[in-house]
mmCIF file of C-alpha atoms in Angstrom:
data_model
loop_
_atom_site.group_PDB
_atom_site.id
_atom_site.type_symbol
_atom_site.label_atom_id
_atom_site.label_comp_id
_atom_site.label_asym_id
_atom_site.label_seq_id
_atom_site.Cartn_x
_atom_site.Cartn_y
_atom_site.Cartn_z
ATOM 1 C CA MET R 681 0.121 0.003 -0.187
ATOM 2 C CA LEU R 682 2.709 2.484 0.955
ATOM 3 C CA THR R 683 4.594 1.613 -2.286
ATOM 4 C CA HIS R 684 1.757 3.310 -4.059
ATOM 5 C CA TYR R 685 2.603 6.617 -2.749
ATOM 6 C CA LEU R 686 6.378 6.154 -3.663
ATOM 7 C CA VAL R 687 5.066 5.151 -7.365
ATOM 8 C CA LEU R 688 2.800 8.535 -7.433
ATOM 9 C CA ALA R 689 5.723 10.381 -5.921
ATOM 10 C CA PHE R 690 7.970 9.172 -9.103
ATOM 11 C CA LEU R 691 5.361 9.999 -11.372
ATOM 12 C CA LEU R 692 4.678 13.353 -10.122
ATOM 13 C CA PHE R 693 8.753 13.942 -10.097
ATOM 14 C CA SER R 694 8.722 12.650 -13.742
ATOM 15 C CA ILE R 695 5.768 14.991 -14.770
ATOM 16 C CA GLY R 696 7.652 17.894 -12.989
ATOM 17 C CA ALA R 697 11.051 17.354 -14.789
ATOM 18 C CA PHE R 698 9.395 17.043 -18.101
ATOM 19 C CA GLY R 699 7.526 20.199 -17.453
ATOM 20 C CA VAL R 700 10.878 22.096 -16.331
ATOM 21 C CA LEU R 701 12.778 20.848 -19.594
ATOM 22 C CA THR R 702 9.863 21.578 -21.940
ATOM 23 C CA ARG R 703 8.016 24.662 -20.778
ATOM 24 C CA ARG R 704 9.435 28.121 -21.874
ATOM 25 C CA ASN R 705 7.093 30.249 -19.831
ATOM 26 C CA ALA R 706 9.160 30.921 -16.597
ATOM 27 C CA ILE R 707 6.203 31.150 -14.524
ATOM 28 C CA ALA R 708 5.232 27.298 -15.550
ATOM 29 C CA ILE R 709 8.738 26.310 -15.128
ATOM 30 C CA LEU R 710 8.463 27.458 -11.282
ATOM 31 C CA MET R 711 5.238 25.536 -11.219
ATOM 32 C CA ALA R 712 6.615 22.353 -12.413
ATOM 33 C CA ILE R 713 9.797 22.972 -9.794
ATOM 34 C CA GLU R 714 6.967 22.980 -7.265
ATOM 35 C CA LEU R 715 5.471 19.672 -8.399
ATOM 36 C CA MET R 716 8.923 17.992 -8.293
ATOM 37 C CA LEU R 717 9.591 19.378 -4.711
ATOM 38 C CA ASN R 718 6.229 18.201 -3.647
ATOM 39 C CA ALA R 719 6.885 14.535 -5.032
ATOM 40 C CA SER R 720 10.177 14.432 -2.968
ATOM 41 C CA ASN R 721 8.113 15.467 0.099
ATOM 42 C CA ILE R 722 5.443 12.682 -0.744
ATOM 43 C CA ALA R 723 8.680 10.128 -0.956
ATOM 44 C CA LEU R 724 10.037 11.693 2.406
ATOM 45 C CA VAL R 725 6.700 11.218 4.143
ATOM 46 C CA THR R 726 6.124 7.878 3.023
ATOM 47 C CA PHE R 727 9.737 6.725 4.178
ATOM 48 C CA SER R 728 9.143 8.296 7.325
ATOM 49 C CA ARG R 729 5.821 6.107 7.907
ATOM 50 C CA LEU R 730 7.530 3.003 6.694
ATOM 51 C CA HIS R 731 10.697 3.322 9.300
ATOM 52 C CA GLY R 732 8.527 4.770 11.963
ATOM 53 C CA ASN R 733 10.826 7.824 12.069
ATOM 54 C CA LEU R 734 9.853 11.282 12.421
ATOM 55 C CA GLY R 735 12.828 12.506 10.723
ATOM 56 C CA GLY R 736 11.165 12.333 7.218
ATOM 57 C CA GLN R 737 8.393 14.296 8.209
ATOM 58 C CA LEU R 738 10.489 16.907 9.714
ATOM 59 C CA PHE R 739 12.761 17.256 6.397
ATOM 60 C CA ALA R 740 9.281 17.603 4.380
ATOM 61 C CA PHE R 741 8.563 20.692 6.893
ATOM 62 C CA PHE R 742 12.153 22.080 5.979
ATOM 63 C CA THR R 743 11.671 21.592 2.281
ATOM 64 C CA ILE R 744 8.208 23.260 2.396
ATOM 65 C CA THR R 745 10.306 26.129 4.103
ATOM 66 C CA ILE R 746 12.781 26.343 1.823
ATOM 67 C CA THR R 747 10.241 25.904 -1.104
ATOM 68 C CA VAL R 748 8.348 29.181 -0.001
ATOM 69 C CA ALA R 749 11.614 31.321 0.113
ATOM 70 C CA GLU R 750 12.547 29.845 -3.451
ATOM 71 C CA VAL R 751 9.073 30.497 -4.863
ATOM 72 C CA ALA R 752 9.242 34.119 -3.246
ATOM 73 C CA VAL R 753 12.751 35.094 -4.825
ATOM 74 C CA GLY R 754 12.119 33.093 -7.859
ATOM 75 C CA LEU R 755 8.695 35.051 -8.716
ATOM 76 C CA ALA R 756 10.623 38.344 -7.589
ATOM 77 C CA ILE R 757 13.065 37.676 -10.126
ATOM 78 C CA VAL R 758 10.626 36.845 -12.972
ATOM 79 C CA VAL R 759 8.548 39.855 -12.186
ATOM 80 C CA LEU R 760 11.940 42.092 -12.397
ATOM 81 C CA ILE R 761 13.011 40.713 -15.521
ATOM 82 C CA TYR R 762 9.656 41.070 -17.013
ATOM 83 C CA ARG R 763 9.777 44.808 -16.025
ATOM 84 C CA LEU R 764 13.181 45.138 -17.721
ATOM 85 C CA ARG R 765 12.598 43.151 -20.840
ATOM 86 C CA LYS R 766 8.862 42.762 -21.222
ATOM 87 C CA THR R 767 9.183 38.915 -21.436
ATOM 88 C CA VAL R 768 8.713 35.756 -19.269
ATOM 89 C CA ASN R 769 10.000 33.670 -22.171
ATOM 90 C CA ALA R 770 13.003 31.352 -20.559
ATOM 91 C CA ASP R 771 14.766 31.402 -23.740
ATOM 92 C CA GLU R 772 15.104 34.765 -24.020
ATOM 93 C CA MET R 773 16.485 35.506 -20.610
ATOM 94 C CA ASP R 774 20.154 35.046 -21.677
ATOM 95 C CA PHE R 775 21.553 38.416 -20.973
ATOM 96 C CA LEU R 776 24.248 36.674 -18.530
ATOM 97 C CA LYS R 777 25.440 35.168 -21.997
ATOM 98 C CA GLY R 778 29.006 37.165 -22.597
ATOM 99 C CA MET H 622 -9.147 4.233 2.951
ATOM 100 C CA ILE H 623 -7.639 2.576 -0.207
ATOM 101 C CA TYR H 624 -10.487 4.371 -2.473
ATOM 102 C CA PHE H 625 -9.611 7.617 -0.680
ATOM 103 C CA PHE H 626 -6.145 6.960 -1.763
ATOM 104 C CA TRP H 627 -6.902 6.372 -5.523
ATOM 105 C CA LEU H 628 -9.291 9.165 -5.580
ATOM 106 C CA PHE H 629 -6.487 11.866 -4.314
ATOM 107 C CA ALA H 630 -3.708 10.339 -6.244
ATOM 108 C CA LEU H 631 -5.859 10.570 -9.458
ATOM 109 C CA LEU H 632 -6.618 14.105 -8.526
ATOM 110 C CA ALA H 633 -2.869 14.789 -7.874
ATOM 111 C CA LEU H 634 -1.920 13.524 -11.386
ATOM 112 C CA ILE H 635 -4.639 15.263 -13.126
ATOM 113 C CA GLY H 636 -3.405 18.557 -11.465
ATOM 114 C CA ALA H 637 0.195 17.692 -12.410
ATOM 115 C CA LEU H 638 -0.572 16.836 -16.053
ATOM 116 C CA GLY H 639 -2.836 20.073 -16.161
ATOM 117 C CA VAL H 640 0.273 22.061 -15.006
ATOM 118 C CA LEU H 641 2.350 20.239 -17.581
ATOM 119 C CA LEU H 642 -0.179 20.954 -20.432
ATOM 120 C CA GLU H 643 -1.996 23.966 -19.691
ATOM 121 C CA THR H 644 -0.318 27.049 -21.461
ATOM 122 C CA HIS H 645 -2.622 29.674 -19.924
ATOM 123 C CA PRO H 646 -0.553 30.623 -16.789
ATOM 124 C CA VAL H 647 -3.890 31.344 -14.551
ATOM 125 C CA ARG H 648 -5.451 27.927 -15.472
ATOM 126 C CA GLY H 649 -2.096 26.355 -14.765
ATOM 127 C CA ALA H 650 -1.855 27.908 -11.196
ATOM 128 C CA LEU H 651 -5.423 26.415 -10.543
ATOM 129 C CA TYR H 652 -4.324 22.877 -11.515
ATOM 130 C CA LEU H 653 -1.445 23.405 -9.377
ATOM 131 C CA LEU H 654 -3.804 24.284 -6.477
ATOM 132 C CA LEU H 655 -5.558 20.900 -7.303
ATOM 133 C CA ALA H 656 -2.498 19.048 -7.070
ATOM 134 C CA PHE H 657 -1.480 20.564 -3.996
ATOM 135 C CA LEU H 658 -4.863 19.900 -2.238
ATOM 136 C CA SER H 659 -4.914 16.341 -3.254
ATOM 137 C CA ILE H 660 -1.361 15.957 -1.881
ATOM 138 C CA GLY H 661 -2.199 17.490 1.342
ATOM 139 C CA PHE H 662 -5.230 14.946 1.877
ATOM 140 C CA LEU H 663 -2.769 12.266 0.800
ATOM 141 C CA TYR H 664 -0.256 13.004 3.937
ATOM 142 C CA ILE H 665 -3.199 13.120 5.947
ATOM 143 C CA LEU H 666 -4.430 9.781 4.650
ATOM 144 C CA ALA H 667 -0.479 8.718 5.081
ATOM 145 C CA GLY H 668 -0.621 9.261 8.676
ATOM 146 C CA ALA H 669 0.702 12.765 8.536
ATOM 147 C CA PRO H 670 -2.119 14.785 9.380
ATOM 148 C CA PHE H 671 -0.013 18.080 10.763
ATOM 149 C CA LEU H 672 1.976 18.025 7.587
ATOM 150 C CA GLY H 673 -1.216 17.820 5.552
ATOM 151 C CA PHE H 674 -2.630 20.617 7.180
ATOM 152 C CA VAL H 675 0.632 22.718 6.721
ATOM 153 C CA GLN H 676 0.538 21.668 3.144
ATOM 154 C CA ILE H 677 -2.815 22.856 2.472
ATOM 155 C CA ILE H 678 -2.310 26.163 4.224
ATOM 156 C CA VAL H 679 1.258 27.074 2.973
ATOM 157 C CA TYR H 680 1.145 25.423 -0.575
ATOM 158 C CA ALA H 681 -2.418 25.551 -1.315
ATOM 159 C CA GLY H 682 -2.918 28.856 0.375
ATOM 160 C CA ALA H 683 0.315 30.907 0.295
ATOM 161 C CA VAL H 684 2.276 29.688 -2.716
ATOM 162 C CA VAL H 685 -0.901 29.451 -5.391
ATOM 163 C CA VAL H 686 -1.596 32.949 -4.334
ATOM 164 C CA LEU H 687 1.836 34.078 -4.638
ATOM 165 C CA PHE H 688 1.905 32.851 -8.435
ATOM 166 C CA LEU H 689 -1.549 34.201 -9.081
ATOM 167 C CA VAL H 690 -0.403 37.728 -7.849
ATOM 168 C CA ALA H 691 2.869 37.392 -9.832
ATOM 169 C CA ILE H 692 0.781 36.469 -12.984
ATOM 170 C CA ALA H 693 -1.883 39.348 -12.282
ATOM 171 C CA VAL H 694 0.924 41.685 -11.687
ATOM 172 C CA MET H 695 2.532 40.919 -14.845
ATOM 173 C CA SER H 696 -1.042 40.565 -16.498
ATOM 174 C CA LEU H 697 0.299 37.579 -18.096
ATOM 175 C CA ARG H 698 -1.464 35.768 -21.140
ATOM 176 C CA ARG H 699 -0.363 32.731 -22.871
ATOM 177 C CA ILE H 700 2.883 33.286 -24.442
ATOM 178 C CA PRO H 701 3.210 31.657 -28.031
ATOM 179 C CA ASP H 702 5.084 28.528 -28.543
ATOM 180 C CA ASP H 703 5.283 27.800 -25.009
ATOM 181 C CA ARG H 704 5.871 24.141 -25.056
ATOM 182 C CA ASP H 705 8.820 22.896 -26.996
ATOM 183 C CA LEU H 706 8.286 19.730 -28.393
ATOM 184 C CA GLY H 707 11.449 19.385 -30.986
ATOM 185 C CA PRO H 708 14.452 17.519 -30.400
ATOM 186 C CA ARG H 709 14.460 19.058 -26.705
ATOM 187 C CA GLY H 710 11.066 17.926 -26.036
ATOM 188 C CA PHE H 711 11.975 14.460 -27.109
ATOM 189 C CA LEU H 712 15.270 14.255 -24.821
ATOM 190 C CA ALA H 713 13.051 15.511 -21.864
ATOM 191 C CA LEU H 714 10.553 12.847 -22.324
ATOM 192 C CA VAL H 715 13.381 10.259 -22.523
ATOM 193 C CA PHE H 716 15.025 11.608 -19.446
ATOM 194 C CA ALA H 717 11.562 11.884 -17.448
ATOM 195 C CA GLY H 718 10.398 8.369 -18.886
ATOM 196 C CA ALA H 719 13.853 6.871 -17.847
ATOM 197 C CA PHE H 720 13.918 8.423 -14.390
ATOM 198 C CA PHE H 721 10.373 6.819 -13.786
ATOM 199 C CA LEU H 722 11.608 3.156 -14.726
ATOM 200 C CA VAL H 723 14.749 3.688 -13.146
ATOM 201 C CA MET H 724 13.230 4.464 -9.807
ATOM 202 C CA LEU H 725 10.149 1.886 -10.416
ATOM 203 C CA ALA H 726 13.068 -0.970 -10.765
ATOM 204 C CA LEU H 727 14.955 0.395 -7.693
ATOM 205 C CA LEU H 728 11.683 0.112 -5.756
ATOM 206 C CA ARG H 729 11.247 -3.362 -6.686
ATOM 207 C CA HIS H 730 14.782 -4.461 -5.763
ATOM 208 C CA ALA H 731 15.052 -2.241 -2.578
ATOM 209 C CA PRO H 732 14.272 -3.876 0.731
ATOM 210 C CA VAL H 733 10.976 -2.253 1.797
ATOM 211 C CA PRO H 734 9.994 -2.774 5.628
ATOM 212 C CA ALA H 735 7.634 -5.431 5.795
ATOM 213 C CA ALA H 736 5.204 -4.553 8.565
ATOM 214 C CA PRO H 737 4.884 -0.296 8.343
ATOM 215 C CA THR H 738 5.102 0.717 12.289
ATOM 216 C CA PRO H 739 1.991 2.740 13.329
ATOM 217 C CA THR H 740 3.507 6.320 13.179
ATOM 218 C CA PRO H 741 3.416 9.255 15.620
ATOM 219 C CA GLY H 742 1.914 11.669 13.192
ATOM 220 C CA ALA H 743 0.349 13.714 15.876
ATOM 221 C CA PRO H 744 1.570 17.435 16.407
ATOM 222 C CA GLN H 745 3.204 16.738 19.803
ATOM 223 C CA PRO H 746 5.940 14.332 19.052
ATOM 224 C CA LEU H 747 7.011 16.285 15.734
ATOM 225 C CA ALA H 748 6.929 19.649 18.051
ATOM 226 C CA GLU H 749 9.285 17.718 20.455
ATOM 227 C CA ALA H 750 11.511 16.819 17.865
ATOM 228 C CA LEU H 751 11.597 20.047 16.262
ATOM 229 C CA PHE H 752 12.281 22.029 19.071
ATOM 230 C CA ARG H 753 14.951 19.758 20.699
ATOM 231 C CA GLN H 754 16.485 17.648 18.331
ATOM 232 C CA TYR H 755 16.292 19.745 15.040
ATOM 233 C CA LEU H 756 16.493 23.130 16.906
ATOM 234 C CA ILE H 757 19.364 24.665 15.146
ATOM 235 C CA PRO H 758 18.425 23.931 11.773
ATOM 236 C CA PHE H 759 14.691 25.104 12.693
ATOM 237 C CA GLU H 760 16.352 28.615 13.505
ATOM 238 C CA ILE H 761 18.607 28.534 10.598
ATOM 239 C CA VAL H 762 15.776 27.905 8.462
ATOM 240 C CA SER H 763 13.482 30.630 9.896
ATOM 241 C CA VAL H 764 16.455 33.152 9.309
ATOM 242 C CA LEU H 765 16.702 32.007 5.749
ATOM 243 C CA LEU H 766 12.904 32.541 5.222
ATOM 244 C CA LEU H 767 13.607 36.093 6.622
ATOM 245 C CA VAL H 768 16.284 36.701 4.361
ATOM 246 C CA ALA H 769 14.255 35.571 1.154
ATOM 247 C CA ILE H 770 11.691 38.001 2.148
ATOM 248 C CA VAL H 771 13.537 40.778 2.497
ATOM 249 C CA GLY H 772 15.269 39.960 -0.706
ATOM 250 C CA ALA H 773 12.058 39.445 -2.474
ATOM 251 C CA ILE H 774 10.924 42.790 -1.471
ATOM 252 C CA VAL H 775 14.239 44.480 -2.343
ATOM 253 C CA LEU H 776 14.177 42.844 -5.715
ATOM 254 C CA VAL H 777 10.862 44.146 -6.885
ATOM 255 C CA ARG H 778 10.849 47.393 -4.981
ATOM 256 C CA ARG H 779 10.454 50.355 -7.508
ATOM 257 C CA ARG H 780 13.359 52.637 -6.881
ATOM 258 C CA PRO H 781 13.367 56.352 -7.197
ATOM 259 C CA GLY H 782 14.468 57.106 -10.992
ATOM 260 C CA PRO H 783 18.408 57.995 -11.183
#
């Protein structure tokens, strides 16, 4: 039964990875990253349950916190780039290129 | 119990596929909301009720709203040619599929504990572990969150023109 949770986590992670690799909209890429992080959280919670160890759940807490920080900073960067360049297309965000 | 698992797993997958396939940003964010809510209920089913509620409050509440606010600030529409389904899309499909198959094979051969022990998922043992054993990481993470919030504000603040 609990292995079903792991399979779900793998599926969500793969879907998120596919989204990160194929989408061009920077907002959509951030959403797909969220999916991947959630998938890893499901795996952590499942392992926590399997081994009867609370460490997994606490790691999921820390992951959630760090994800929120990442979303806040990431969205701020996207909004800033949109103000400067009027685009959210990740393929056009190449101005660090020499 | 098992029916609820299948229901929420299906909803989470629908949400994830919606995030993947929907090119309108607002609808994508709403699919993300569906995925986050279902995952929260899955945590509750998996015996981690506190984490489930945190998931619903923080992800379904805060993060999705943050995405929607950002989309509204930029008044984003569909961007043309959002999905890259050329050679890069094919490589991405190969990578994602290979990852999934490798993880499944690992799961098949990994020693999964036979009898899952009933987990203490209630808030009290979690809080005790968080504030005793994991006190230093907790404090560091709270400082990190503060730094991120201040950083985000500083980044998007409109500076007075030069």
